[in-house]
Coordinates of C-alpha atoms and ligand atoms in Angstrom, one line a residue:
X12 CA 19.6 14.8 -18.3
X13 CA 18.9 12.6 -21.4
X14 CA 20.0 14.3 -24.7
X15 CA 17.1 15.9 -25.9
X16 CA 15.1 15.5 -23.3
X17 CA 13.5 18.9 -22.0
X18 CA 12.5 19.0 -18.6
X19 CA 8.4 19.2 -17.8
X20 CA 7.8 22.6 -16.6
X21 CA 4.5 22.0 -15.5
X22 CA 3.1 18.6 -14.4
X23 CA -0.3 17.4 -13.5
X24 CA -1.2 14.7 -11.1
X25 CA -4.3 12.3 -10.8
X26 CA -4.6 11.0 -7.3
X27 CA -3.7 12.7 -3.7
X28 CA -3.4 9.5 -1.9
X29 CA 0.4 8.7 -0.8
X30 CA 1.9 7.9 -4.3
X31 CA 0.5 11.1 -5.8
X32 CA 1.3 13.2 -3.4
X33 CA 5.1 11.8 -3.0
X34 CA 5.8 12.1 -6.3
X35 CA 4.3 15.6 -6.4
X36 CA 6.6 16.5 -3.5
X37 CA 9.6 15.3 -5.3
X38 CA 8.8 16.8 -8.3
X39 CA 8.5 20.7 -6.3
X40 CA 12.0 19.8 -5.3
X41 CA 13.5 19.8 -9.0
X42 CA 11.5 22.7 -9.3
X43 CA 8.3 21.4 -11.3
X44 CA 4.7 23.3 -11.0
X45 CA 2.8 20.8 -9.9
X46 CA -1.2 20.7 -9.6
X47 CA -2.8 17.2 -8.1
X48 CA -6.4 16.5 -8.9
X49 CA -8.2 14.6 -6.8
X50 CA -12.0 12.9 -7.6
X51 CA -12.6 13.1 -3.8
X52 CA -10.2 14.7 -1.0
X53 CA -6.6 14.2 0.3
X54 CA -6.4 10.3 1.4
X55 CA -9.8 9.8 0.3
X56 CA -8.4 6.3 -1.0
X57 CA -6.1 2.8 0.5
X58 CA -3.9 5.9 1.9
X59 CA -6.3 6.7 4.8
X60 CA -7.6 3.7 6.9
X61 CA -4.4 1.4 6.6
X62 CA -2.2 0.2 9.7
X63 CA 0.6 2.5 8.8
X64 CA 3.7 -0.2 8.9
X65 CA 6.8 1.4 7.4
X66 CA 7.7 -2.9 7.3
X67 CA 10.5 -2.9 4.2
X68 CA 11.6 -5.8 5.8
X69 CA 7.9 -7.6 5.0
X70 CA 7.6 -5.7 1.7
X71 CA 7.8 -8.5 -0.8
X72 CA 5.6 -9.6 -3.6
X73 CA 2.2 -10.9 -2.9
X74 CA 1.8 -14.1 -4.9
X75 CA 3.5 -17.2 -4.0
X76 CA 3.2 -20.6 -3.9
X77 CA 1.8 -20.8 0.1
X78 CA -0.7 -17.8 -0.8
X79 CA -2.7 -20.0 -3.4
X80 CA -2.6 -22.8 -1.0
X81 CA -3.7 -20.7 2.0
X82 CA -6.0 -18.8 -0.9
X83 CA -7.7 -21.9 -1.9
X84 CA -8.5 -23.3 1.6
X85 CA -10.1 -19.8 2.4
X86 CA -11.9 -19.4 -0.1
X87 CA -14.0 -22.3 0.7
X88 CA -14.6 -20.6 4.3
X89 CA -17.5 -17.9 4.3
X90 CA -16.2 -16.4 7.4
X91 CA -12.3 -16.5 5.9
X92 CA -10.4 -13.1 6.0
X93 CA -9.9 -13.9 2.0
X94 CA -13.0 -13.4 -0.5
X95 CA -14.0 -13.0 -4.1
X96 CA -17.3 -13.0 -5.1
X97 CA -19.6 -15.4 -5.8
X98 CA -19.9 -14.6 -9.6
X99 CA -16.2 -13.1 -10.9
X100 CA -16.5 -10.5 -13.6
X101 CA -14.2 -10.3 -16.3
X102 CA -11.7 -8.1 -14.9
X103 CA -11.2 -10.2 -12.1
X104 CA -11.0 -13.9 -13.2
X105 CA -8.5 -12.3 -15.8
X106 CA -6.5 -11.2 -12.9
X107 CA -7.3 -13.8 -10.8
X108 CA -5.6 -16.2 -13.9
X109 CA -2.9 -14.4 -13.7
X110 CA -2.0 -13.9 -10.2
X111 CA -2.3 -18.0 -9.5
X112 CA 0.3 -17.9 -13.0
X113 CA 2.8 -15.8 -10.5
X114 CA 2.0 -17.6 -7.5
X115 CA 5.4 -19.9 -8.1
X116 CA 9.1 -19.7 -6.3
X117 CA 10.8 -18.7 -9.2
X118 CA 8.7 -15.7 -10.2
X119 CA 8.7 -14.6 -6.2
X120 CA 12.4 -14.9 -6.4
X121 CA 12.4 -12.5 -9.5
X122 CA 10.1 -10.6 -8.0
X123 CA 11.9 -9.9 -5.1
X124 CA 14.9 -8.8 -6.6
X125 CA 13.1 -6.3 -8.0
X126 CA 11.3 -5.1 -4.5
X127 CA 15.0 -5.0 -2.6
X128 CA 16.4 -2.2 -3.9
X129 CA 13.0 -0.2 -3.1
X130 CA 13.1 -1.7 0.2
X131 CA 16.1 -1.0 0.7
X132 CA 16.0 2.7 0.3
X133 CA 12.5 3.1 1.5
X134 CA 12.8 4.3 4.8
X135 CA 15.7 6.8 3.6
X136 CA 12.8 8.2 1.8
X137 CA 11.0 9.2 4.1
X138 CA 13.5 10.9 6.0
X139 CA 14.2 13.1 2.7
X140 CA 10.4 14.6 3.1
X141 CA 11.5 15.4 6.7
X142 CA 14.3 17.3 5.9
X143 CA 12.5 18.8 3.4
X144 CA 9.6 20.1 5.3
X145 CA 7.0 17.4 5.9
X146 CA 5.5 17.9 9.5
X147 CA 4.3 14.4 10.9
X148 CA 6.6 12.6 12.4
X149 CA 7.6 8.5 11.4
X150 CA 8.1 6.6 14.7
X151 CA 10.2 4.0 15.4
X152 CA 8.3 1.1 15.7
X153 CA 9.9 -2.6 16.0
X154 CA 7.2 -5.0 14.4
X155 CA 5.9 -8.3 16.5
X156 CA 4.3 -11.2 14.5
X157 CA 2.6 -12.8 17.6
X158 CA 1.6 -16.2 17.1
X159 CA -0.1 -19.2 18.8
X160 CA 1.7 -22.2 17.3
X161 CA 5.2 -23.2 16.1
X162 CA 4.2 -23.6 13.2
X163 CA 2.7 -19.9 12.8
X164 CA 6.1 -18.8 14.0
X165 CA 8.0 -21.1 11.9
X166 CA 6.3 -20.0 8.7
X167 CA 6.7 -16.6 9.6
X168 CA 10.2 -17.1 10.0
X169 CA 10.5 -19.0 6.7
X170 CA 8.7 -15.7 4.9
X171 CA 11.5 -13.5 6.6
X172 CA 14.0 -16.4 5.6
X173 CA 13.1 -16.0 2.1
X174 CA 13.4 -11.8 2.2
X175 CA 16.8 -12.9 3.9
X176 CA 17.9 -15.5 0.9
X177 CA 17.2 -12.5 -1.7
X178 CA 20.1 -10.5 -0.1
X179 CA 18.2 -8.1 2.3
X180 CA 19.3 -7.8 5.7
X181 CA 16.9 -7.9 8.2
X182 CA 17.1 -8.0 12.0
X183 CA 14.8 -10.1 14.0
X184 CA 14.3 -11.9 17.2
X185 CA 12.2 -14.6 18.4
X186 CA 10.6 -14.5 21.6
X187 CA 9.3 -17.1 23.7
X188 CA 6.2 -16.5 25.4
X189 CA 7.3 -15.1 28.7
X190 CA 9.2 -12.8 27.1
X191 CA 6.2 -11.9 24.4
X192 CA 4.0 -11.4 27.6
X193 CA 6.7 -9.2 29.2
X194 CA 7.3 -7.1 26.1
X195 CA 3.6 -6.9 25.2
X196 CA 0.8 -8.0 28.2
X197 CA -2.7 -7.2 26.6
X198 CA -2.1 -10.1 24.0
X199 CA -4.4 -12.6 24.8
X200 CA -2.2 -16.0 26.6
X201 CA -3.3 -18.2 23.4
X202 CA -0.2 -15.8 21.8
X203 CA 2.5 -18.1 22.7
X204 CA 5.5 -16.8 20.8
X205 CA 6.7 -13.8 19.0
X206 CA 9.2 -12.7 15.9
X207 CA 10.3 -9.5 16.7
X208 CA 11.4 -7.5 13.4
X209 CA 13.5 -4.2 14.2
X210 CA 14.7 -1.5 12.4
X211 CA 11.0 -0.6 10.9
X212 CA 8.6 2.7 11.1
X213 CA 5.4 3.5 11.7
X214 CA 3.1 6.7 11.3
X215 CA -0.7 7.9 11.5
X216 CA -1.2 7.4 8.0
X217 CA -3.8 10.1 7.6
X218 CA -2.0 13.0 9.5
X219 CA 1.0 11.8 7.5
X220 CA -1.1 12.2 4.1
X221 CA -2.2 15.6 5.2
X222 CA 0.8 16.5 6.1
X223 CA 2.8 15.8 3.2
X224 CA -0.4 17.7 1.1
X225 CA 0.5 20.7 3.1
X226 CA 4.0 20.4 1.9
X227 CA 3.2 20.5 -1.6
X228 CA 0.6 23.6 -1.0
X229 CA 3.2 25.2 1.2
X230 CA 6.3 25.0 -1.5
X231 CA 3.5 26.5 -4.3
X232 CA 1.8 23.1 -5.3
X233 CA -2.0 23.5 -6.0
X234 CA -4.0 20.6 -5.0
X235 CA -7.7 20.9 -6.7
X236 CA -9.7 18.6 -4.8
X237 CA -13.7 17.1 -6.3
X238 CA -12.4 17.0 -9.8
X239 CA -12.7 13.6 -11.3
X240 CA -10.8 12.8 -13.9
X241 CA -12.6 11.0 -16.6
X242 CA -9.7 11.5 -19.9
X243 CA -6.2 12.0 -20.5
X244 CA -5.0 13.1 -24.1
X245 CA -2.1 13.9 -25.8
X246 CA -2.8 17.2 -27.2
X247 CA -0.1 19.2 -29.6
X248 CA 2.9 17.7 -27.6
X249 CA 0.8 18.6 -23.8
X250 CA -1.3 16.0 -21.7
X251 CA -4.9 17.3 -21.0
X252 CA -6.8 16.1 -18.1
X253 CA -10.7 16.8 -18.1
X254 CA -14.0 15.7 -16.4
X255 CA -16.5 14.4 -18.1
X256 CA -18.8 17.5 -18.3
X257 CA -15.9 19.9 -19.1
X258 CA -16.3 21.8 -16.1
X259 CA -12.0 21.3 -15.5
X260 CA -9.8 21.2 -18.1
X261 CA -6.4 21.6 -18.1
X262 CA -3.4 21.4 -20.0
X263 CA 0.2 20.2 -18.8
X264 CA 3.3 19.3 -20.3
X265 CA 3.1 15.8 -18.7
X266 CA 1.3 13.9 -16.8
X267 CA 0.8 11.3 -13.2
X268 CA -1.8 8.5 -12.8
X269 CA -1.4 7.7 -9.0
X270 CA -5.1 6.8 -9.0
X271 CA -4.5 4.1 -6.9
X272 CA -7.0 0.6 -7.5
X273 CA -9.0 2.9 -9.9
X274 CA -5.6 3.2 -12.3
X275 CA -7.1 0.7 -15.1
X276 CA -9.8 3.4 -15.7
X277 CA -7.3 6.0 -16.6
X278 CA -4.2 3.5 -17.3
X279 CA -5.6 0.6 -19.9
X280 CA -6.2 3.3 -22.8
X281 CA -2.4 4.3 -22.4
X282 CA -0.5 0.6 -22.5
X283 CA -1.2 -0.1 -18.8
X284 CA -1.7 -3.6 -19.4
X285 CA -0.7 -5.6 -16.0
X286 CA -4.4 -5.9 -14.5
X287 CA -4.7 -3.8 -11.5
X288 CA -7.5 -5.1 -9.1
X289 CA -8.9 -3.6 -5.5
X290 CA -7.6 -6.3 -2.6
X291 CA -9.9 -4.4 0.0
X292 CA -9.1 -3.8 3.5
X293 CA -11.0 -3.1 6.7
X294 CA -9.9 -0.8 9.8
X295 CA -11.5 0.3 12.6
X296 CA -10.3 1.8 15.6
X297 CA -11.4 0.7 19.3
X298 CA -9.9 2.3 23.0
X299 CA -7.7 0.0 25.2
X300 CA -7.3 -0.2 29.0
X301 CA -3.6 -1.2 27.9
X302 CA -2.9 0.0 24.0
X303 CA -0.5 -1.7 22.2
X304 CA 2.6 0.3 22.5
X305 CA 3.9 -0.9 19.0
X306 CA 2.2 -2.6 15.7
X307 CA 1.9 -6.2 16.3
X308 CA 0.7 -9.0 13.2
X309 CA -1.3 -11.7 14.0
X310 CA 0.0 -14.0 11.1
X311 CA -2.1 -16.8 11.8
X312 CA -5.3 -14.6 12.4
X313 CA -4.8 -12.3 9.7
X314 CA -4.6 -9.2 11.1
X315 CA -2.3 -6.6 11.8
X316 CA -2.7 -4.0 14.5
X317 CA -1.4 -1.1 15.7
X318 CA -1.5 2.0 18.4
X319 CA -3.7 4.9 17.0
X320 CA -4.7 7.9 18.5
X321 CA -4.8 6.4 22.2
X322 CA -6.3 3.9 20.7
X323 CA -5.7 0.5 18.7
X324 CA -6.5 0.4 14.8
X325 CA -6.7 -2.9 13.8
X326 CA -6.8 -3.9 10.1
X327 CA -7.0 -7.0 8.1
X328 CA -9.0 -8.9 4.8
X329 CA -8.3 -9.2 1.5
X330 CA -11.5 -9.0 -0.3
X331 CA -11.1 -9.2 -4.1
X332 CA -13.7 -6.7 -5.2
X333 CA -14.8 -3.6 -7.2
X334 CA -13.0 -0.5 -5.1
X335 CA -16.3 1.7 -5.2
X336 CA -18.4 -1.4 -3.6
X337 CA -20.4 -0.7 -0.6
X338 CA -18.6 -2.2 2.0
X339 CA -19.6 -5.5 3.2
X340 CA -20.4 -5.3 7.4
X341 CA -19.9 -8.9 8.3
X342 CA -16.1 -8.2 7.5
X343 CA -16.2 -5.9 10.5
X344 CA -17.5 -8.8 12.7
X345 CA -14.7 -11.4 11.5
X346 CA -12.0 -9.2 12.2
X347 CA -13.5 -7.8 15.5
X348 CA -13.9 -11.8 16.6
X349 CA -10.5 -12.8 15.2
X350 CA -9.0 -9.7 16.9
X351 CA -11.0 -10.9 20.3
X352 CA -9.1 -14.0 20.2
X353 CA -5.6 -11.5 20.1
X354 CA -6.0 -8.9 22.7
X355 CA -7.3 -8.2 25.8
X356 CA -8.3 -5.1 27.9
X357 CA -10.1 -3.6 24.5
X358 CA -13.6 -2.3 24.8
X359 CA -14.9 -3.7 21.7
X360 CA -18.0 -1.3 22.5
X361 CA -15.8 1.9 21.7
X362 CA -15.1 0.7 17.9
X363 CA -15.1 3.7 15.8
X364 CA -13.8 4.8 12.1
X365 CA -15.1 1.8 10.2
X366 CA -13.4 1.9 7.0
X367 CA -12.8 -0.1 3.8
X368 CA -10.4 1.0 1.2
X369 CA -9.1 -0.7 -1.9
X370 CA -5.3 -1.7 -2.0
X371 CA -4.4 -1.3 -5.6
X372 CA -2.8 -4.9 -6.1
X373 CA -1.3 -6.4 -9.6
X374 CA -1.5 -9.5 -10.6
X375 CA 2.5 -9.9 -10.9
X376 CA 2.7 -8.8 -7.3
X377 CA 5.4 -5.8 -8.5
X378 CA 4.4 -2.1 -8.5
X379 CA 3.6 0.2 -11.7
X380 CA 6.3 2.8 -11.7
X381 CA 7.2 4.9 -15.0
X382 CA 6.5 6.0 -18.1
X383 CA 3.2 5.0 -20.4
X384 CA 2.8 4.5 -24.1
X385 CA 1.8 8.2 -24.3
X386 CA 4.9 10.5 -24.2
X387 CA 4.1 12.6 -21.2
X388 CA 2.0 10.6 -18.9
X389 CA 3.1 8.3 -16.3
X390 CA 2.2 6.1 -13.8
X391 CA 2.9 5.4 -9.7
X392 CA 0.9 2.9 -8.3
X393 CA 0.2 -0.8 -8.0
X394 CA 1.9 -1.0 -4.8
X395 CA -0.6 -3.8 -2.9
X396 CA -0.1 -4.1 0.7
X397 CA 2.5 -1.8 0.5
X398 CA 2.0 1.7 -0.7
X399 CA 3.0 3.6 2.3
X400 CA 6.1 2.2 2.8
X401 CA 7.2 2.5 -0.8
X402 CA 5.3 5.2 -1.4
X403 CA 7.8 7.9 -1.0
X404 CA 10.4 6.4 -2.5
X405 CA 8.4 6.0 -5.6
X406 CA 7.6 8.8 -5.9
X407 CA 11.1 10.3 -6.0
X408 CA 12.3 7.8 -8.3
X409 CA 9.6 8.7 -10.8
X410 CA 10.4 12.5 -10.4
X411 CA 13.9 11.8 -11.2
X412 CA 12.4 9.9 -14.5
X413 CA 10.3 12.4 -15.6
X414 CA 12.9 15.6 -14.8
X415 CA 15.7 13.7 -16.5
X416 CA 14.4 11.7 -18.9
X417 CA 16.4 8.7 -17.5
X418 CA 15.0 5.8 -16.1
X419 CA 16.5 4.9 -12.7
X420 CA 17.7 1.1 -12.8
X421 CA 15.2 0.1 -9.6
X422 CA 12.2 0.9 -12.0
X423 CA 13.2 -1.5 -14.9
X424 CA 11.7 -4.2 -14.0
X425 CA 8.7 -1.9 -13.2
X426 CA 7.5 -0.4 -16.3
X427 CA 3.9 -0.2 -16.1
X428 CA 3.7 -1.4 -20.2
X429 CA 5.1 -4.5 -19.5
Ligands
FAD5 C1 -6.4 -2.5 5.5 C2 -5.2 -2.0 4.8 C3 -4.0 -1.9 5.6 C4 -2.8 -1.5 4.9 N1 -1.7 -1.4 5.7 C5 -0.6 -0.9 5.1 C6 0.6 -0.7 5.9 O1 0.6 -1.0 7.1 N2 1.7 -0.3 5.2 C7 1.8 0.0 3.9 O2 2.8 0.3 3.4 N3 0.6 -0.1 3.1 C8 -0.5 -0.6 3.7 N4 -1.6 -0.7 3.0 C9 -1.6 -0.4 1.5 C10 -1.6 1.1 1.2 O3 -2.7 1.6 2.0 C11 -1.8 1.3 -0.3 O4 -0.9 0.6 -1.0 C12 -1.6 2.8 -0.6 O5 -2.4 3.6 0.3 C13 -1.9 3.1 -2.0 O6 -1.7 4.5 -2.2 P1 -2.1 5.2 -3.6 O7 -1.7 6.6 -3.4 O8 -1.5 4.5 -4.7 O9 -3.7 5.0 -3.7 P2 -4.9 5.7 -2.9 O10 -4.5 6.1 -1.6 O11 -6.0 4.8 -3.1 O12 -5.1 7.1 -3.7 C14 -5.6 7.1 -5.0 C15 -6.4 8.4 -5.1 O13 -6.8 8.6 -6.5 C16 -8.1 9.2 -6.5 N5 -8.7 8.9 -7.8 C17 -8.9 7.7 -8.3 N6 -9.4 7.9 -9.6 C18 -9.4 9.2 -9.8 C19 -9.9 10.0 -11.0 N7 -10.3 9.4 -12.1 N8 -9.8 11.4 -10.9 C20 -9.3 11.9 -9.7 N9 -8.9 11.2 -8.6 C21 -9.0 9.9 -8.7 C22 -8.8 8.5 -5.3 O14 -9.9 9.2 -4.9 C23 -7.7 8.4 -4.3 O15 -7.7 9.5 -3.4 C24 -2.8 -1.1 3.6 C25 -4.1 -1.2 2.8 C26 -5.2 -1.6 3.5 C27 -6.5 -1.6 2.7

């Protein structure tokens, strides 16, 4: 414990997607009182409809130089998995600016020193909420990026390569495309060769999400869902959080934004500078003669996919827009025809669950993990593509911030006021 810091006895949290939640958790364990507000309901946010990849191994940062060459090219390509609209608002060309500023070797390599360390504890993370209680499983899921070219493969491998060249060990193998039919069948024959990352997790991201909610209510957490929270102050040495028309108000003696792609709304009054945009995603679920036994990208497609329910959710776009839009329904058609051109044996009649949700991304391409200009309120969040692999993790080291008053060295580099 820092000298003269006194530990939070009683801590509010804005968001119940996975960050909230996580850090909530973690926060019980070092026996907080913790009370999540939620605008909506449990996973009601990027934490439902997502593929569920526990992929540290393919947690890195999002810009770099082959993104804004791939970005460019896409965005000329109405049907492309990548969009912004026609007419950018403020918000985004100011983050737009500044993710192409990132989008260079140097800031990927710094960037990816800070993501190894998180990565490299992720997983260990999520076995902490299992010991302590949480009741969905995390499966053991080797990843497959299945690709139809050489070159596909090659510049997967070269994105692992560079993971690799930042110190991280990761385990893969490359299969040709006898052995990529043997190990998976219903990909369609254009798949001609696979990179096979192991060692990575999976889960079903919404039983998950509930799951870990019951965890909290179950060790004397409250969550108070339909409550959105429109202010934060700093009140006589408490955080309040209030709606708009009053009708909740309550005072804690500090404070969690894990309000996911909506954190600017809350954040940017309290020194939350880093623009936070919505990268939205779409999901949808269809049943299989053969399901695929274990997630599988399709690197070159854009996509990733992976076994739900019985069934197959497959996921993909990256559609730079407002998280509250009404979601666009041609997406659903350019992922259903690129994921036509990956599997076989789906009945594309059966698709069900269409989804959009906003993944919150910064334009620096690190996450926003600790303490705000306001003594008392904090911040998890920002994590992109990958919030539910780090999620945990986050969530813990931000509980250990806040009980201690000491900032763990893996969230240095990032402080949410930089
Ligand atoms: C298609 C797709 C696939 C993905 N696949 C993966 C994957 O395989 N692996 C992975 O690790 N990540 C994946 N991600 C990313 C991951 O889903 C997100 O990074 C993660 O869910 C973010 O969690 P969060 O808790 O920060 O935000 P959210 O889950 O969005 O939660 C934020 C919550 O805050 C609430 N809220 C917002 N504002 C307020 C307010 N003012 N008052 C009260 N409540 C408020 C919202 O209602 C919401 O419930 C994917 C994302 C998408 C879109």
């Amino acid at each position: 414990m820092t000298a003269g810091h006194r530990a939070p006895r009683r801590v509010g949290v804005v968001g119940a997607g996975m960050n909230g939640l996580a850090c909530a958790w973690f926060l019980q364990q070092a026996g907080v009182d913790v009370t999540v507000v939620e605008r909506t309901d449990v996973a009601a946010g990027a934490s439902w409809g997502n593929a569920g990849l526990l992929t540290p191994a393919l947690s890195v940062p999002l810009p770099e130089p082959s993104v804004l060459r791939y970005g460019v090219r896409a965005l000329a390509d109405p049907r492309s998995p990548v969009s912004v609209p026609v007419r950018a608002d403020r918000d985004l060309a100011r983050f737009l600016t500044r993710f192409v500023a990132h989008c260079t070797g140097g800031r990927w390599r710094r960037g990816m020193a800070a993501y190894r360390p998180l990565n490299e504890q992720a997983l260990e993370a999520f076995d902490e909420l299992a010991r302590g209680g949480v009741a969905a499983p995390t499966r053991v899921a080797p990843f497959t990026a299945a690709c139809r070219t050489e070159r596909e493969a090659e510049h997967f491998a070269a994105e692992i390569g560079r993971v690799v060249g930042a110190g991280q060990a990761v385990d893969v193998e490359l299969l040709t495309a006898s052995e990529l039919r043997d190990q998976l069948p219903m990909l369609a024959p254009s798949m001609r060769m696979g990179v096979r990352v192991l060692g990575q997790r999976a889960i079903d991201p919404p039983a998950y999400v509930a799951a870990l909610a019951d965890s909290v209510r179950a060790c004397g957490g409250k969550i108070v869902t339909g409550v959105d929270v429109a202010g934060v102050r700093r009140d006589g040495g408490k955080i309040s959080l209030a709606t708009r028309d009053g009708q909740y108000a309550e005072q804690f003696d500090a404070a969690v934004l894990a309000s996911g792609a909506w954190l600017p709304e809350l954040g940017a009054a309290h020194g939350v500078r880093t623009p936070v945009h919505g990268g939205r995603g779409y999901s949808f679920t269809v049943d299989a003669e053969h399901p695929i036994p274990e997630p599988v990208d399709f690197p070159g497609l854009r996509l990733a996919c992976a076994p739900y329910r019985g069934g197959v959710r497959v996921t993909g776009i990256m559609e730079f827009q407002r998280p509250d839009a009404a979601a666009d329904e041609r997406k659903f058609a350019t992922i259903r025809e690129s994921a036509a051109a990956a599997l076989t044996t789906v009945d594309w009649s059966s698709a069900r669950d269409h989804w959009v949700g906003a993944r919150p991304v910064t334009s620096d391409g690190l996450p926003l993990i600790g303490a705000t200009a306001t003594p008392g309120l904090h911040v998890t969040g920002g994590h992109g593509m990958w919030g539910m692999t780090l999620g945990p993790l986050s969530g813990k080291l931000l509980a250990e911030l806040i009980v201690t008053g000491r900032t763990p060295r893996e969230l240095l580099p990032l402080d949410p006021c930089r």
